[in-house]
Every structure is written in C-alpha cells, then in structure tokens.
PDB file of C-alpha atoms and ligand atoms in Angstrom:
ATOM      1  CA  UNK H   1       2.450  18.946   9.443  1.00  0.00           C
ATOM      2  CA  UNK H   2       0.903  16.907  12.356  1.00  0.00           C
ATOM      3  CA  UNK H   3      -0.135  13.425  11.617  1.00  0.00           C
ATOM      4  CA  UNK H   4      -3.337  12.143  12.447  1.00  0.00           C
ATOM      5  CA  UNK H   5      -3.771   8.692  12.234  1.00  0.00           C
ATOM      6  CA  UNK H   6      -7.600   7.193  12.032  1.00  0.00           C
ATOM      7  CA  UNK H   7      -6.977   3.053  13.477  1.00  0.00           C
ATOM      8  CA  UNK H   8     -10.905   3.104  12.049  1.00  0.00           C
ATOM      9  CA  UNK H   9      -9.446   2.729   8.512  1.00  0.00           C
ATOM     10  CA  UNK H  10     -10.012  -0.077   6.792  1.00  0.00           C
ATOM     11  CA  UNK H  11      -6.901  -1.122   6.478  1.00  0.00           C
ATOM     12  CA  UNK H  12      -6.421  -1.004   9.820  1.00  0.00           C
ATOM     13  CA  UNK H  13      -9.270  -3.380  10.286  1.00  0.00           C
ATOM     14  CA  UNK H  14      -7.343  -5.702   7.815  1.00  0.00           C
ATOM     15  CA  UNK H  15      -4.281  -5.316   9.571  1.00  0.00           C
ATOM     16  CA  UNK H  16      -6.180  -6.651  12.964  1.00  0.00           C
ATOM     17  CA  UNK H  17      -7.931  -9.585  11.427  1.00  0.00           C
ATOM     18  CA  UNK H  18     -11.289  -8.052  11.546  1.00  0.00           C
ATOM     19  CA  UNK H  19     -11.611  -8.249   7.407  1.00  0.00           C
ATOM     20  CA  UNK H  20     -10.600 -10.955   5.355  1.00  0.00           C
ATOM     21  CA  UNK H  21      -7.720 -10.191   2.660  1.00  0.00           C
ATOM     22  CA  UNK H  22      -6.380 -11.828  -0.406  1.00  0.00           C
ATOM     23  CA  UNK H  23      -2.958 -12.088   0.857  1.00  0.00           C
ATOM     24  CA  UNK H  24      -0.318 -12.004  -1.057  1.00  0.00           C
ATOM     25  CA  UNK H  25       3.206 -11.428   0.835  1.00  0.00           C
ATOM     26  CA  UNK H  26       3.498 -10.731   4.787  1.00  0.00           C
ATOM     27  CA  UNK H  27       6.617  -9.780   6.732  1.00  0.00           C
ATOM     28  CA  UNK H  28       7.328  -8.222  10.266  1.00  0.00           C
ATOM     29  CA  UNK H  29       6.757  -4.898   8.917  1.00  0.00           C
ATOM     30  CA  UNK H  30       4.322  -5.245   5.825  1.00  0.00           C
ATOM     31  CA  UNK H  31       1.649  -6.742   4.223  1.00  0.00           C
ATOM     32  CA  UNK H  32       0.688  -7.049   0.876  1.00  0.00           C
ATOM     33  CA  UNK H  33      -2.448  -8.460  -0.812  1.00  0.00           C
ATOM     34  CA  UNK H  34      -4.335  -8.243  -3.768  1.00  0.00           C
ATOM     35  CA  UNK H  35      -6.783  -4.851  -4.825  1.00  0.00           C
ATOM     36  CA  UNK H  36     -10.675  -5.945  -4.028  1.00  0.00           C
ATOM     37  CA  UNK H  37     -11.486  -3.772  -7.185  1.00  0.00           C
ATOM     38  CA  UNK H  38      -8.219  -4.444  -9.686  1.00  0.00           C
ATOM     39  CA  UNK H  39      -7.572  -1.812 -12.724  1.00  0.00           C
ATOM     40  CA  UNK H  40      -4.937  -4.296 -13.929  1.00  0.00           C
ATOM     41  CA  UNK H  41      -4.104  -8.150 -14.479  1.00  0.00           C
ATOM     42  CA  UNK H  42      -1.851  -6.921 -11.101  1.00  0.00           C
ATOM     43  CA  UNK H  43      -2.978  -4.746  -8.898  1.00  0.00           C
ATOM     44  CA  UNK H  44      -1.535  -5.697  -5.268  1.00  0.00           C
ATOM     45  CA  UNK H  45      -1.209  -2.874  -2.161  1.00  0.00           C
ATOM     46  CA  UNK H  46       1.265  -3.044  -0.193  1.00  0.00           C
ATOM     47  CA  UNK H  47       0.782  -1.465   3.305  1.00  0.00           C
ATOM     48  CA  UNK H  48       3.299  -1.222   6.129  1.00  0.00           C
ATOM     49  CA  UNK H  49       2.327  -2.783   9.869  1.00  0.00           C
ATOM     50  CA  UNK H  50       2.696   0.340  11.581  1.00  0.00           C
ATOM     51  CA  UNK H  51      -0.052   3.117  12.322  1.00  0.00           C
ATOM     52  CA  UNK H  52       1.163   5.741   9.497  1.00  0.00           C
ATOM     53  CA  UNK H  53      -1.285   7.524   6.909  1.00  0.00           C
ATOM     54  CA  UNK H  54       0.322   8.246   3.893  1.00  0.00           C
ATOM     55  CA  UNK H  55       3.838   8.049   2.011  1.00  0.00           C
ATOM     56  CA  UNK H  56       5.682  11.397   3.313  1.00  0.00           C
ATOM     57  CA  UNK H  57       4.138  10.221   7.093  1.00  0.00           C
ATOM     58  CA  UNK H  58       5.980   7.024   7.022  1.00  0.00           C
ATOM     59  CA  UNK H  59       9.188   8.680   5.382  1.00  0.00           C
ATOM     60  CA  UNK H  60       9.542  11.216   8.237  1.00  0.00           C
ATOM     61  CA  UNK H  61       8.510   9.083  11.349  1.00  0.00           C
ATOM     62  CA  UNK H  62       9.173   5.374  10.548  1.00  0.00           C
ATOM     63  CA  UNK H  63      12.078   3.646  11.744  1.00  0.00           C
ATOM     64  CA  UNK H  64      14.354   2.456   9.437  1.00  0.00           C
ATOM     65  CA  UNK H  65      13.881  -1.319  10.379  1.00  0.00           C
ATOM     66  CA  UNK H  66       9.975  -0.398   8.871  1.00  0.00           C
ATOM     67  CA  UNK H  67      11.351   0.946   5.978  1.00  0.00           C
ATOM     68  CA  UNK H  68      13.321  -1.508   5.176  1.00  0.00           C
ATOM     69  CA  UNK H  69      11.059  -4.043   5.713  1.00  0.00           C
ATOM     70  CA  UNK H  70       8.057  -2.053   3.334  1.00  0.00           C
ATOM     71  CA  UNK H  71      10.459  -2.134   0.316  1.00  0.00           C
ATOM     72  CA  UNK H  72      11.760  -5.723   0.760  1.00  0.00           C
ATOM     73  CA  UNK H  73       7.908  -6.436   0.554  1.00  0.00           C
ATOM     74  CA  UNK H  74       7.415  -4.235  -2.577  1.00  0.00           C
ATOM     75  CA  UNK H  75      10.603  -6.316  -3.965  1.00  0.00           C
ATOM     76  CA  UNK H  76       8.875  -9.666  -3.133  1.00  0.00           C
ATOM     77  CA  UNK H  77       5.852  -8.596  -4.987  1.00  0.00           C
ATOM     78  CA  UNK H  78       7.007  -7.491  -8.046  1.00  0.00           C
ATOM     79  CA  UNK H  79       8.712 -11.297  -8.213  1.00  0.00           C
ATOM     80  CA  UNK H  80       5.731 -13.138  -6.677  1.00  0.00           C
ATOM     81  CA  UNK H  81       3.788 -11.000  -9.780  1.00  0.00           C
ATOM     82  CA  UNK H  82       5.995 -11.391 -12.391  1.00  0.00           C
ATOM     83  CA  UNK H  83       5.922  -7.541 -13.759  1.00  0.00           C
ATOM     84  CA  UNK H  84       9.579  -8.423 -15.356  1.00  0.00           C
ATOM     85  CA  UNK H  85       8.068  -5.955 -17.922  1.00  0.00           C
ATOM     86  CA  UNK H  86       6.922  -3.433 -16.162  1.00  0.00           C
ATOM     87  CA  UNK H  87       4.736  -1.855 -13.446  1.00  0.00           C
ATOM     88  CA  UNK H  88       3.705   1.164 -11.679  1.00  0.00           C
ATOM     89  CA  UNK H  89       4.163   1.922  -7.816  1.00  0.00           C
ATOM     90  CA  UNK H  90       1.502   4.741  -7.006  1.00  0.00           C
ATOM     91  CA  UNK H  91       0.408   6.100  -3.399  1.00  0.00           C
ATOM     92  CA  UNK H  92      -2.511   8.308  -3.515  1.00  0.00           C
ATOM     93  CA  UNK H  93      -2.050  10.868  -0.893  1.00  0.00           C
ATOM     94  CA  UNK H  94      -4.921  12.854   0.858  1.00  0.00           C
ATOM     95  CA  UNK H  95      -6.935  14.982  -1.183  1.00  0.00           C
ATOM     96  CA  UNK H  96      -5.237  16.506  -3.807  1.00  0.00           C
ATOM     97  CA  UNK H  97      -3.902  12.365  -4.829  1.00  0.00           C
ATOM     98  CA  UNK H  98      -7.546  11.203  -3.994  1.00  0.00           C
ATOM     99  CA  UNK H  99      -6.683   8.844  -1.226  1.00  0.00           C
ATOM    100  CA  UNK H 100      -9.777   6.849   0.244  1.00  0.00           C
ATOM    101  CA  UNK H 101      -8.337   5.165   2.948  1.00  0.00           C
ATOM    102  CA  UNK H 102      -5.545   6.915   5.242  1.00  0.00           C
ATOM    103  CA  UNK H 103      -3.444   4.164   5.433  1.00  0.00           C
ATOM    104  CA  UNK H 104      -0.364   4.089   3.581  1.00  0.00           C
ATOM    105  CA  UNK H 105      -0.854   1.582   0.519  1.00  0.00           C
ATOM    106  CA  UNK H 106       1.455   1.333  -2.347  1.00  0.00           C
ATOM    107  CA  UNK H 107      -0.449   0.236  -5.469  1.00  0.00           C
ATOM    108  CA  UNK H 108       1.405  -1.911  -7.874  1.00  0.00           C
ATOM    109  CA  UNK H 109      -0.075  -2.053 -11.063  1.00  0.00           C
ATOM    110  CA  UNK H 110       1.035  -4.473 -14.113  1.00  0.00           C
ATOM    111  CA  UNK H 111       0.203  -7.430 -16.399  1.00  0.00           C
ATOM    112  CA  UNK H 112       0.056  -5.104 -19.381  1.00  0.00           C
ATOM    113  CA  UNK H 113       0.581  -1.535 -20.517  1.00  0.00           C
ATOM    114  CA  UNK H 114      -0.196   0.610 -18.154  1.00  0.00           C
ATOM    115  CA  UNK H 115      -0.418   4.114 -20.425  1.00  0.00           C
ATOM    116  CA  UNK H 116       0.482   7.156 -20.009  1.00  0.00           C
ATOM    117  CA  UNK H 117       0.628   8.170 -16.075  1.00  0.00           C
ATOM    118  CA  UNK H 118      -2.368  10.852 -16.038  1.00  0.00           C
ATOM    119  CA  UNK H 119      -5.193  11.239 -18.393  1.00  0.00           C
TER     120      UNK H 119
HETATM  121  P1  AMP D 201      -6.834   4.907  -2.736  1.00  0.00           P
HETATM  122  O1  AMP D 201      -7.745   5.740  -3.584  1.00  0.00           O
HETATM  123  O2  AMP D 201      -5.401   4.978  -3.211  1.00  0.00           O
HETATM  124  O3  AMP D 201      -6.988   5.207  -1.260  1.00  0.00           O
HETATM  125  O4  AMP D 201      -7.266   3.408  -3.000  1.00  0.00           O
HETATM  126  C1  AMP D 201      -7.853   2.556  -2.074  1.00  0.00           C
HETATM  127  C2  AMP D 201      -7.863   1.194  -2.709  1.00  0.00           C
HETATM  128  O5  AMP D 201      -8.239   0.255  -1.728  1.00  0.00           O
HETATM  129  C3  AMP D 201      -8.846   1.037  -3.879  1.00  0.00           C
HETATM  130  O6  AMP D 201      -8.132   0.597  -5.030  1.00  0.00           O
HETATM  131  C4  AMP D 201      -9.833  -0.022  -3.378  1.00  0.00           C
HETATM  132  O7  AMP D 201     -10.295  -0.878  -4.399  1.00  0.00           O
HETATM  133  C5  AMP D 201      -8.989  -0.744  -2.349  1.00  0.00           C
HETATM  134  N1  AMP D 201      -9.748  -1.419  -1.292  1.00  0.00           N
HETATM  135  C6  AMP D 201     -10.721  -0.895  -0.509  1.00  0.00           C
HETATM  136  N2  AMP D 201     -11.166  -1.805   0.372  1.00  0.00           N
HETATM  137  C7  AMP D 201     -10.431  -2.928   0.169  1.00  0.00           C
HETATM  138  C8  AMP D 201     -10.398  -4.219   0.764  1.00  0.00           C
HETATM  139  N3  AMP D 201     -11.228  -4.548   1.783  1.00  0.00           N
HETATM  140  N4  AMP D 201      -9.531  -5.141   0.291  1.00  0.00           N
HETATM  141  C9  AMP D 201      -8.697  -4.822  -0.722  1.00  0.00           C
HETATM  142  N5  AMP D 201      -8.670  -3.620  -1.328  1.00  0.00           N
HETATM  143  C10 AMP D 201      -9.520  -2.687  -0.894  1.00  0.00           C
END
C-alpha cells in the first residue's frame, strides 16, 4: 500500500522544534519523550527521525541504520524508566488501531500493572 506521509503532524512539528517536548532520550535516528496525557506512572513515545507514518511503513522502507537506531532508543527507555517489571510497547496504527497522529510512536507503558491487553 502507498504511503502517505502528512509533515503537518504533530509530531512532525515536535521533531522540527516548533512544539516543546518533555524529552526523554534522543539519538541520530529517534526521539523519545514523555506522553502529554499519561495512562501510566510511564508512558514515554518513542518516534523515529525519519518521515514514516506508522509501524509496518517504517518496517518496509526504513533503512536499517533507522531501525537500529529506533530500538536502541526503545532499549534506553525502558532503563532510563526502570520497567525491570514490566511494560507494554503498543503502536496504534490508522484506523482500525485508532491512531491520532500519523507518525510512528511506540508507546511504552509501565510503573504498575498494566491488565489485560484489550478490554
Ligand atoms: P495514538 O492514539 O497512538 O496516535 O496516540 C497519540 C498520543 O500522542 C496520545 O497518547 C497523546 O496523549 C499523545 N500526544 C499528543 N500530542 C502530544 C504532545 N504535544 N506531546 C506529547 N504527547 C502528545
């Protein structure tokens, strides 16, 4: 399926300094920083540098230098968060997942027991 990436997102705005964020991690090839509405004691998104929309986007047309880079930031999180007992990794993804903003963002949720995955 074709791609279409909106640079209007949000997230996009965050990534060019327009919006402030609560930063928690940066690399070359991700940021992460804290939820502006958390549904946890953690909840931090992660979001890769480069223009892509959603999980299976960045999977098929990232290079692997970006994907590499995205999950080294996911691993820095989880430490910088301390979720030694736990967390959940969730990426919404367009309308059947509910995404709001089309910009690839990994939620990780913690601090304390999550539940079950869906009501
Ligand atoms: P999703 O439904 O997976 O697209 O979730 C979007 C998430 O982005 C929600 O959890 C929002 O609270 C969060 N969000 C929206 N705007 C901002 C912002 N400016 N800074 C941080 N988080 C945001």
């Amino acid at each position: 399926m074709p791609f279409n990436y909106d640079p209007t997102n949000i997230f996009a705005r965050i990534l060019r300094g327009e919006i402030p964020n609560k930063t928690v991690y940066e690399n070359d090839h991700a940021l992460a920083f804290h939820d502006i509405a958390p549904q946890a004691p953690v909840h931090i998104l992660v979001i890769p540098k480069g223009p892509y929309m959603s999980l299976d986007h960045f999977a098929i047309e990232a290079s692997p230098e970006e994907q590499v880079g995205f999950m080294q930031a996911v691993a820095e999180v989880c430490k910088i968060a301390g979720v030694e007992d736990g967390f959940r990794a969730i990426a919404n993804t367009r309308a059947h997942g509910v995404q709001e903003v089309p910009h690839l963002h990994l939620h990780i949720l913690g601090g304390r027991v999550l539940g079950r995955m869906l009501p």
